Amino acid sequence: MTPSTEPGHGSGHPFEDWALDPAVRHLNHGSYGAVPRAALATQEALRAEMDAGPDPWFRGLPERVAHARARVARYLRTEPGDLALVANASAGVSAVLGSITLPPDSEVLLTDHAYGAVVWAVERAARRAGARVRTVHLPLGATAEEITTRVGDALAAGPVSLLVVDQITSATARVLPVADLVEAAHSAGARVLVDGAHGPGMLADPLAHAGDADYWVGNLHKWPCAPRGTGALVARGPLAQELYPVVDSWGAPEPFPQRFDHQGTADLTAWLAAPAALEFIERRYGWDAARTRMTRLADAAQRTLAAALGRTGDLAELAACAAPAMRLVPLPAGLAADQDAAHALQRRISARTGCDVACTTWSGRGFLRLSAHLYNDAADYARLAELLPACLAEYRAGAEAAVEADADADAAAEAAVHEVGAAGARAADAPGDARAADAPGDARADAQA
């Protein structure tokens, strides 16, 4: 495919299949996804039907959800009876943690690559149960074997009741050897919850990759391009019947997953339109071909940006376990060292370059996280590479100037405090104070008293 000179320009370019702003280079698919026009049209028609006849719509909605769920299950290569639709992966995690019982004094094991919202949910569930949370460190460049060894050692070190592990990490774009970790956890007597937020679409068979995980959650709005608010929760066997939606509705007495099909008057058109997105990409591009193209483009994008920032030598550390369609490029030291700084830098890059790209942070280090999807091409990353070095230099200069200004302001404030203190001391020692104490008026008052 010949790269376009401008986003979305050129007859037959895949960009035209999406409703994205053509004035922007969209390089952050991994965060929010992008919905094809075909799926948006399907969802719009469903919403019109819902608003035209609310009563028949909501009375028949559970059956429609069950039909959509079966089509999603087919895409994920699992049985419809093992899959519930949820709002997103985090909602699936909350459903699992809110349904199962963690033994008191047991441990929940995480890695230090876990998604922040999932960490908070785990910590809250552990506090509620009187359990503890322990985190195992995985070096950024760890191989699959090293990851399995480290997690296995952590499982052996304590009474772990639940392992929560990412399939593809968000901030660091690593693919973890989930099936091996599941086997190790089960050998240690622990259940496993797999956060597969980035798995669908990027991996051909994310559930096979997850092995015999007890619970798996994944997003459909990311790489599969379904309307936002669509995710999947998969659980097999008797453990599945422990699971309930975060909000109970009239389906609560039904078994899993049917009880998740009932969500009151929530707008579930995203769930119903999800199969349209999955089937459009298969029909138009073919999912296997799409994954191949995304991986090749992500490889090239990483090389392009690393060369522009002079970080090519750092890529060897990132080679092991790299995600197929997301790549990291290390930022210069000191940039995006924490979450707030990463968000601020991301906003600056977008404003200065017209490129939306993720800036992530892990262990005090900042990274560009590049995403590659069908609507992207090499020209997108070349444009970012052209503009980014000057943008980062400007941003660093501004940050340093702000630090200096803050230091000057602190110094001035400290000097003012010292001056006030010194003035007070001088006033206390002034002769006028002594004369005032012995003034005739005081003497007269004493005499009168």
Short mmCIF file of C-alpha atoms in Angstrom, two decimals:
data_model
loop_
_atom_site.label_atom_id
_atom_site.label_comp_id
_atom_site.label_asym_id
_atom_site.label_seq_id
_atom_site.Cartn_x
_atom_site.Cartn_y
_atom_site.Cartn_z
CA MET A 1 0.00 0.00 0.00
CA THR A 2 1.41 3.43 -0.95
CA PRO A 3 1.57 5.73 2.10
CA SER A 4 -0.66 8.78 1.88
CA THR A 5 0.86 12.24 2.16
CA GLU A 6 -2.02 13.39 4.32
CA PRO A 7 -4.22 11.35 6.70
CA GLY A 8 -7.16 9.86 4.89
CA HIS A 9 -6.22 11.15 1.43
CA GLY A 10 -6.11 8.83 -1.54
CA SER A 11 -8.83 6.78 -3.11
CA GLY A 12 -9.34 3.44 -1.41
CA HIS A 13 -7.14 4.25 1.59
CA PRO A 14 -8.35 2.34 4.68
CA PHE A 15 -8.65 5.65 6.56
CA GLU A 16 -11.81 6.32 4.58
CA ASP A 17 -13.50 3.39 6.34
CA TRP A 18 -13.25 5.21 9.68
CA ALA A 19 -14.93 8.42 10.85
CA LEU A 20 -11.69 9.93 12.16
CA ASP A 21 -10.68 13.59 11.81
CA PRO A 22 -8.49 13.76 8.69
CA ALA A 23 -6.57 16.73 10.11
CA VAL A 24 -5.06 14.58 12.86
CA ARG A 25 -2.60 11.67 12.78
CA HIS A 26 -4.25 9.06 15.01
CA LEU A 27 -1.42 6.99 16.53
CA ASN A 28 -3.08 6.01 19.81
CA HIS A 29 -5.56 3.33 18.82
CA GLY A 30 -4.60 1.29 21.88
CA SER A 31 -6.21 3.73 24.31
CA TYR A 32 -9.64 4.43 22.86
CA GLY A 33 -9.98 2.48 19.62
CA ALA A 34 -11.74 3.80 16.52
CA VAL A 35 -15.08 2.64 15.14
CA PRO A 36 -15.58 1.91 11.41
CA ARG A 37 -18.30 3.84 9.64
CA ALA A 38 -20.18 0.60 9.00
CA ALA A 39 -20.49 -0.16 12.72
CA LEU A 40 -21.41 3.44 13.52
CA ALA A 41 -24.23 3.25 10.96
CA THR A 42 -25.47 0.01 12.51
CA GLN A 43 -25.43 1.53 15.98
CA GLU A 44 -27.20 4.69 14.79
CA ALA A 45 -29.98 2.61 13.25
CA LEU A 46 -30.34 0.61 16.47
CA ARG A 47 -30.57 3.78 18.55
CA ALA A 48 -33.24 5.14 16.25
CA GLU A 49 -35.23 1.95 16.71
CA MET A 50 -34.79 2.10 20.49
CA ASP A 51 -35.98 5.71 20.70
CA ALA A 52 -38.90 5.10 18.34
CA GLY A 53 -40.31 2.29 20.46
CA PRO A 54 -38.80 2.02 23.96
CA ASP A 55 -41.31 -0.49 25.25
CA PRO A 56 -40.82 -3.24 22.65
CA TRP A 57 -37.10 -2.45 22.51
CA PHE A 58 -36.36 -3.04 26.17
CA ARG A 59 -38.73 -5.98 26.52
CA GLY A 60 -36.89 -7.77 23.74
CA LEU A 61 -33.40 -6.52 24.57
CA PRO A 62 -32.09 -9.57 26.49
CA GLU A 63 -32.76 -11.79 23.48
CA ARG A 64 -30.92 -9.36 21.20
CA VAL A 65 -27.97 -9.25 23.60
CA ALA A 66 -27.83 -13.05 23.65
CA HIS A 67 -27.70 -13.09 19.85
CA ALA A 68 -24.87 -10.52 19.76
CA ARG A 69 -23.06 -12.42 22.50
CA ALA A 70 -23.11 -15.59 20.40
CA ARG A 71 -21.54 -13.73 17.46
CA VAL A 72 -18.84 -12.25 19.71
CA ALA A 73 -18.16 -15.70 21.17
CA ARG A 74 -17.66 -17.06 17.66
CA TYR A 75 -15.10 -14.30 16.99
CA LEU A 76 -13.26 -15.15 20.22
CA ARG A 77 -13.46 -18.89 19.48
CA THR A 78 -15.36 -19.84 22.59
CA GLU A 79 -18.83 -21.05 23.52
CA PRO A 80 -21.63 -18.48 23.99
CA GLY A 81 -22.42 -20.06 27.34
CA ASP A 82 -18.94 -19.15 28.61
CA LEU A 83 -19.05 -15.46 27.65
CA ALA A 84 -20.83 -12.45 29.14
CA LEU A 85 -20.81 -8.98 27.63
CA VAL A 86 -19.62 -6.17 29.91
CA ALA A 87 -18.84 -2.47 29.47
CA ASN A 88 -15.07 -2.99 29.30
CA ALA A 89 -12.25 -5.04 30.78
CA SER A 90 -12.20 -3.03 34.01
CA ALA A 91 -15.93 -3.69 34.48
CA GLY A 92 -15.23 -7.40 33.99
CA VAL A 93 -12.49 -7.27 36.61
CA SER A 94 -14.85 -5.53 39.03
CA ALA A 95 -17.53 -8.17 38.40
CA VAL A 96 -15.08 -10.96 39.22
CA LEU A 97 -13.62 -9.27 42.31
CA GLY A 98 -17.10 -8.38 43.55
CA SER A 99 -18.35 -11.94 43.15
CA ILE A 100 -15.59 -14.20 44.47
CA THR A 101 -14.48 -14.57 48.08
CA LEU A 102 -10.82 -13.95 48.86
CA PRO A 103 -9.73 -15.92 51.95
CA PRO A 104 -8.64 -13.72 54.87
CA ASP A 105 -4.86 -13.48 55.26
CA SER A 106 -4.34 -14.78 51.74
CA GLU A 107 -2.54 -12.81 49.03
CA VAL A 108 -3.46 -11.44 45.63
CA LEU A 109 -0.43 -11.38 43.34
CA LEU A 110 0.10 -8.67 40.72
CA THR A 111 3.01 -7.66 38.53
CA ASP A 112 4.42 -4.15 38.42
CA HIS A 113 3.11 -3.81 34.85
CA ALA A 114 -0.55 -4.08 35.93
CA TYR A 115 -3.06 -1.48 34.72
CA GLY A 116 -3.63 1.23 37.34
CA ALA A 117 -7.41 0.92 37.58
CA VAL A 118 -7.11 -2.83 38.02
CA VAL A 119 -4.54 -2.34 40.79
CA TRP A 120 -6.96 -0.07 42.64
CA ALA A 121 -9.81 -2.55 42.25
CA VAL A 122 -7.63 -5.39 43.56
CA GLU A 123 -6.45 -3.34 46.53
CA ARG A 124 -10.02 -2.44 47.47
CA ALA A 125 -11.17 -6.06 47.19
CA ALA A 126 -8.24 -7.23 49.30
CA ARG A 127 -8.94 -4.69 52.04
CA ARG A 128 -12.58 -5.75 52.11
CA ALA A 129 -11.61 -9.40 52.55
CA GLY A 130 -8.71 -8.92 54.94
CA ALA A 131 -6.29 -10.16 52.30
CA ARG A 132 -2.98 -8.66 51.16
CA VAL A 133 -1.65 -7.51 47.78
CA ARG A 134 1.87 -8.41 46.71
CA THR A 135 3.59 -7.16 43.57
CA VAL A 136 6.29 -9.03 41.66
CA HIS A 137 8.83 -7.03 39.64
CA LEU A 138 9.28 -7.95 35.99
CA PRO A 139 12.21 -6.21 34.26
CA LEU A 140 11.20 -4.42 31.09
CA GLY A 141 13.41 -6.63 28.95
CA ALA A 142 12.52 -9.91 30.64
CA THR A 143 12.02 -12.93 28.41
CA ALA A 144 9.01 -15.22 28.67
CA GLU A 145 11.11 -17.74 30.59
CA GLU A 146 12.33 -15.10 33.03
CA ILE A 147 8.80 -13.85 33.60
CA THR A 148 7.54 -17.36 34.28
CA THR A 149 10.37 -17.98 36.75
CA ARG A 150 9.82 -14.72 38.64
CA VAL A 151 6.07 -15.21 38.94
CA GLY A 152 6.55 -18.87 39.87
CA ASP A 153 8.94 -17.91 42.66
CA ALA A 154 6.47 -15.31 43.93
CA LEU A 155 3.66 -17.87 43.93
CA ALA A 156 5.79 -20.24 45.97
CA ALA A 157 6.67 -17.55 48.52
CA GLY A 158 3.25 -17.05 50.04
CA PRO A 159 -0.38 -18.14 50.36
CA VAL A 160 -1.59 -16.69 47.04
CA SER A 161 -5.30 -17.17 46.42
CA LEU A 162 -5.54 -15.13 43.20
CA LEU A 163 -3.09 -14.14 40.48
CA VAL A 164 -4.15 -11.13 38.40
CA VAL A 165 -2.02 -10.84 35.29
CA ASP A 166 -2.08 -8.83 32.06
CA GLN A 167 -2.16 -10.60 28.73
CA ILE A 168 -0.68 -7.55 26.99
CA THR A 169 0.49 -4.83 29.37
CA SER A 170 -0.87 -1.35 28.82
CA ALA A 171 1.95 1.03 29.76
CA THR A 172 4.80 -1.18 28.57
CA ALA A 173 3.27 -3.09 25.61
CA ARG A 174 4.59 -6.51 26.70
CA VAL A 175 2.96 -9.86 25.86
CA LEU A 176 3.15 -12.03 28.96
CA PRO A 177 3.33 -15.86 28.79
CA VAL A 178 -0.10 -16.20 30.32
CA ALA A 179 -0.71 -19.90 29.71
CA ASP A 180 2.53 -20.79 31.55
CA LEU A 181 1.65 -18.41 34.39
CA VAL A 182 -1.80 -19.99 34.70
CA GLU A 183 -0.25 -23.43 34.97
CA ALA A 184 2.16 -22.24 37.67
CA ALA A 185 -0.62 -20.55 39.61
CA HIS A 186 -2.89 -23.58 39.52
CA SER A 187 0.00 -25.75 40.73
CA ALA A 188 0.31 -23.35 43.69
CA GLY A 189 -3.43 -23.55 44.40
CA ALA A 190 -4.29 -20.06 43.12
CA ARG A 191 -7.01 -18.96 40.74
CA VAL A 192 -6.11 -16.69 37.82
CA LEU A 193 -7.82 -13.59 36.46
CA VAL A 194 -6.36 -12.52 33.10
CA ASP A 195 -6.68 -8.88 32.12
CA GLY A 196 -6.82 -9.29 28.35
CA ALA A 197 -7.78 -5.69 27.60
CA HIS A 198 -5.55 -5.56 24.50
CA GLY A 199 -5.83 -9.22 23.54
CA PRO A 200 -8.85 -9.33 21.19
CA GLY A 201 -7.96 -8.33 17.65
CA MET A 202 -4.23 -8.11 18.35
CA LEU A 203 -3.93 -11.82 19.13
CA ALA A 204 -5.56 -14.34 16.79
CA ASP A 205 -6.84 -16.48 19.68
CA PRO A 206 -6.48 -14.65 22.99
CA LEU A 207 -8.36 -17.30 24.95
CA ALA A 208 -6.07 -20.08 23.76
CA HIS A 209 -3.14 -17.83 24.68
CA ALA A 210 -4.63 -17.53 28.18
CA GLY A 211 -4.59 -21.31 28.67
CA ASP A 212 -6.87 -22.59 31.41
CA ALA A 213 -7.36 -19.23 33.11
CA ASP A 214 -10.29 -19.20 35.51
CA TYR A 215 -11.45 -15.76 34.39
CA TRP A 216 -10.55 -13.70 31.34
CA VAL A 217 -11.67 -10.17 30.44
CA GLY A 218 -11.04 -8.29 27.21
CA ASN A 219 -11.99 -5.10 25.39
CA LEU A 220 -13.77 -5.12 22.05
CA HIS A 221 -13.59 -1.35 21.53
CA LYS A 222 -9.81 -1.41 21.15
CA TRP A 223 -8.27 -3.56 18.41
CA PRO A 224 -11.54 -5.16 17.18
CA CYS A 225 -12.97 -1.61 16.67
CA ALA A 226 -16.38 -2.25 18.24
CA PRO A 227 -18.33 0.74 19.57
CA ARG A 228 -17.01 1.91 22.93
CA GLY A 229 -18.55 0.35 25.99
CA THR A 230 -18.16 -3.22 24.76
CA GLY A 231 -16.08 -5.87 26.49
CA ALA A 232 -16.20 -9.57 27.25
CA LEU A 233 -15.91 -11.68 30.40
CA VAL A 234 -15.17 -15.37 29.90
CA ALA A 235 -15.41 -18.00 32.62
CA ARG A 236 -15.73 -21.75 32.26
CA GLY A 237 -17.05 -24.51 34.48
CA PRO A 238 -18.64 -24.21 37.94
CA LEU A 239 -16.61 -21.10 38.83
CA ALA A 240 -18.59 -19.15 36.26
CA GLN A 241 -21.77 -19.51 38.30
CA GLU A 242 -20.19 -17.44 41.09
CA LEU A 243 -20.13 -14.37 38.86
CA TYR A 244 -22.74 -11.61 38.92
CA PRO A 245 -22.97 -8.24 37.17
CA VAL A 246 -21.79 -5.20 39.10
CA VAL A 247 -25.42 -3.98 39.03
CA ASP A 248 -28.19 -6.54 39.59
CA SER A 249 -31.22 -6.39 37.33
CA TRP A 250 -34.15 -8.68 36.56
CA GLY A 251 -31.82 -11.32 35.19
CA ALA A 252 -30.14 -11.88 38.58
CA PRO A 253 -31.87 -15.27 39.21
CA GLU A 254 -30.71 -16.61 35.83
CA PRO A 255 -27.45 -18.53 35.36
CA PHE A 256 -24.20 -17.13 33.99
CA PRO A 257 -23.97 -15.58 31.42
CA GLN A 258 -27.68 -14.89 30.89
CA ARG A 259 -27.85 -12.79 34.05
CA PHE A 260 -25.43 -10.35 32.38
CA ASP A 261 -27.79 -9.95 29.39
CA HIS A 262 -30.19 -7.92 31.56
CA GLN A 263 -28.98 -4.35 32.17
CA GLY A 264 -32.20 -2.45 32.79
CA THR A 265 -32.58 0.62 30.58
CA ALA A 266 -28.90 0.98 29.72
CA ASP A 267 -28.16 1.84 26.09
CA LEU A 268 -26.69 -1.46 24.86
CA THR A 269 -26.57 -0.54 21.18
CA ALA A 270 -22.77 -0.74 21.37
CA TRP A 271 -23.05 -4.43 22.27
CA LEU A 272 -25.53 -5.07 19.49
CA ALA A 273 -23.38 -3.26 16.91
CA ALA A 274 -20.13 -4.95 17.95
CA PRO A 275 -20.56 -7.88 15.53
CA ALA A 276 -20.91 -5.38 12.67
CA ALA A 277 -17.40 -4.09 13.39
CA LEU A 278 -15.89 -7.56 13.71
CA GLU A 279 -17.52 -8.81 10.54
CA PHE A 280 -16.75 -5.64 8.54
CA ILE A 281 -13.01 -5.99 9.13
CA GLU A 282 -13.09 -9.67 8.26
CA ARG A 283 -15.03 -9.01 5.09
CA ARG A 284 -13.04 -5.94 3.98
CA TYR A 285 -9.51 -6.87 5.03
CA GLY A 286 -9.43 -10.30 6.67
CA TRP A 287 -8.37 -10.45 10.32
CA ASP A 288 -5.21 -12.49 9.72
CA ALA A 289 -4.04 -10.09 7.01
CA ALA A 290 -4.95 -7.13 9.24
CA ARG A 291 -2.82 -8.45 12.10
CA THR A 292 0.13 -9.03 9.78
CA ARG A 293 -0.09 -5.50 8.41
CA MET A 294 -0.43 -3.92 11.85
CA THR A 295 2.62 -5.77 13.17
CA ARG A 296 4.81 -4.81 10.22
CA LEU A 297 3.71 -1.19 10.50
CA ALA A 298 4.37 -1.12 14.26
CA ASP A 299 7.89 -2.50 13.68
CA ALA A 300 8.64 0.20 11.10
CA ALA A 301 7.09 2.94 13.23
CA GLN A 302 9.26 2.04 16.21
CA ARG A 303 12.43 2.18 14.09
CA THR A 304 11.41 5.51 12.57
CA LEU A 305 10.73 7.23 15.88
CA ALA A 306 13.72 5.69 17.65
CA ALA A 307 16.00 7.00 14.90
CA ALA A 308 14.46 10.47 15.13
CA LEU A 309 15.08 10.61 18.90
CA GLY A 310 18.50 8.98 18.76
CA ARG A 311 17.26 5.98 20.77
CA THR A 312 17.91 3.15 18.31
CA GLY A 313 20.41 1.61 20.70
CA ASP A 314 17.68 1.24 23.34
CA LEU A 315 15.45 -0.98 21.23
CA ALA A 316 17.26 -4.23 22.06
CA GLU A 317 15.89 -4.07 25.61
CA LEU A 318 12.36 -3.89 24.19
CA ALA A 319 12.62 -6.77 21.72
CA ALA A 320 11.52 -9.59 24.03
CA CYS A 321 7.77 -10.07 24.42
CA ALA A 322 6.83 -7.01 22.35
CA ALA A 323 3.12 -6.60 21.62
CA PRO A 324 2.21 -7.21 17.97
CA ALA A 325 0.63 -3.83 17.21
CA MET A 326 2.04 -1.58 19.95
CA ARG A 327 5.66 -0.50 20.33
CA LEU A 328 7.59 1.53 22.88
CA VAL A 329 10.19 4.17 22.10
CA PRO A 330 12.11 5.44 25.15
CA LEU A 331 11.87 9.17 25.73
CA PRO A 332 14.87 11.26 26.80
CA ALA A 333 15.66 10.92 30.51
CA GLY A 334 13.51 13.07 32.76
CA LEU A 335 10.49 13.25 30.43
CA ALA A 336 7.20 11.61 31.45
CA ALA A 337 8.75 10.34 34.69
CA ASP A 338 5.32 10.05 36.33
CA GLN A 339 1.68 9.86 35.26
CA ASP A 340 0.96 13.59 35.47
CA ALA A 341 4.09 14.44 33.50
CA ALA A 342 3.23 11.82 30.87
CA HIS A 343 -0.26 13.26 30.40
CA ALA A 344 1.09 16.81 30.17
CA LEU A 345 3.64 15.78 27.55
CA GLN A 346 1.03 13.87 25.58
CA ARG A 347 -1.16 16.99 25.40
CA ARG A 348 1.80 19.11 24.29
CA ILE A 349 2.78 16.68 21.52
CA SER A 350 -0.79 16.62 20.24
CA ALA A 351 -1.04 20.41 20.21
CA ARG A 352 2.36 21.00 18.59
CA THR A 353 2.45 18.17 16.03
CA GLY A 354 -1.16 17.30 15.23
CA CYS A 355 -0.34 13.69 16.16
CA ASP A 356 -2.26 11.89 18.92
CA VAL A 357 0.17 9.42 20.50
CA ALA A 358 0.32 7.86 23.95
CA CYS A 359 3.00 8.83 26.45
CA THR A 360 3.34 6.23 29.18
CA THR A 361 5.43 5.94 32.29
CA TRP A 362 6.81 2.91 34.11
CA SER A 363 9.30 2.72 36.97
CA GLY A 364 10.21 6.39 36.58
CA ARG A 365 10.87 6.11 32.84
CA GLY A 366 8.90 7.74 30.06
CA PHE A 367 7.97 6.20 26.70
CA LEU A 368 6.12 6.89 23.51
CA ARG A 369 3.67 4.05 23.01
CA LEU A 370 2.94 3.75 19.31
CA SER A 371 -0.17 1.98 18.05
CA ALA A 372 -0.66 0.71 14.50
CA HIS A 373 -4.03 -0.11 12.96
CA LEU A 374 -5.41 -0.50 9.47
CA TYR A 375 -6.09 3.20 8.95
CA ASN A 376 -2.46 4.12 9.72
CA ASP A 377 0.43 4.20 7.28
CA ALA A 378 4.15 5.01 7.29
CA ALA A 379 3.52 8.69 6.53
CA ASP A 380 1.78 9.09 9.91
CA TYR A 381 4.87 8.07 11.84
CA ALA A 382 7.22 9.95 9.50
CA ARG A 383 5.29 13.13 10.25
CA LEU A 384 5.60 12.60 14.00
CA ALA A 385 9.31 11.81 13.61
CA GLU A 386 9.80 15.05 11.69
CA LEU A 387 8.18 17.27 14.32
CA LEU A 388 8.81 15.47 17.61
CA PRO A 389 12.49 16.31 18.32
CA ALA A 390 11.85 20.07 18.23
CA CYS A 391 8.65 19.61 20.25
CA LEU A 392 10.51 17.71 22.99
CA ALA A 393 13.35 20.25 23.04
CA GLU A 394 10.83 23.06 23.41
CA TYR A 395 8.95 21.18 26.10
CA ARG A 396 12.13 20.42 28.05
CA ALA A 397 13.28 24.05 27.82
CA GLY A 398 9.89 25.21 29.07
CA ALA A 399 9.94 22.71 31.92
CA GLU A 400 13.44 23.75 32.95
CA ALA A 401 12.45 27.43 32.81
CA ALA A 402 9.43 26.67 34.99
CA VAL A 403 11.65 24.88 37.51
CA GLU A 404 14.02 27.84 37.59
CA ALA A 405 11.11 30.25 38.00
CA ASP A 406 9.74 28.17 40.87
CA ALA A 407 13.17 28.10 42.49
CA ASP A 408 13.49 31.89 42.13
CA ALA A 409 10.02 32.36 43.59
CA ASP A 410 10.84 30.05 46.52
CA ALA A 411 14.08 31.91 47.15
CA ALA A 412 12.29 35.27 47.04
CA ALA A 413 9.61 34.02 49.42
CA GLU A 414 12.23 32.67 51.82
CA ALA A 415 14.12 35.98 51.69
CA ALA A 416 10.89 37.86 52.42
CA VAL A 417 10.25 35.66 55.45
CA HIS A 418 13.76 36.31 56.75
CA GLU A 419 13.34 40.05 56.16
CA VAL A 420 10.08 40.11 58.08
CA GLY A 421 11.72 38.23 60.93
CA ALA A 422 14.72 40.55 60.95
CA ALA A 423 12.49 43.64 60.90
CA GLY A 424 10.56 42.34 63.85
CA ALA A 425 13.74 41.74 65.78
CA ARG A 426 14.99 45.26 65.02
CA ALA A 427 11.70 46.74 66.11
CA ALA A 428 11.80 44.85 69.41
CA ASP A 429 15.27 46.17 70.18
CA ALA A 430 14.61 49.79 69.11
CA PRO A 431 15.07 52.60 71.80
CA GLY A 432 11.60 53.85 71.08
CA ASP A 433 10.16 50.75 72.67
CA ALA A 434 12.00 51.37 75.90
CA ARG A 435 10.91 55.03 75.99
CA ALA A 436 7.33 54.02 75.34
CA ALA A 437 7.41 51.68 78.31
CA ASP A 438 8.59 54.49 80.57
CA ALA A 439 6.43 57.24 79.09
CA PRO A 440 5.04 59.86 81.54
CA GLY A 441 1.55 58.81 80.66
CA ASP A 442 2.26 55.34 82.00
CA ALA A 443 3.67 56.85 85.16
CA ARG A 444 0.56 58.96 85.59
CA ALA A 445 -1.58 55.92 85.13
CA ASP A 446 0.41 54.10 87.76
CA ALA A 447 0.08 57.03 90.07
CA GLN A 448 -3.64 57.24 89.54
CA ALA A 449 -3.95 53.53 90.12
#
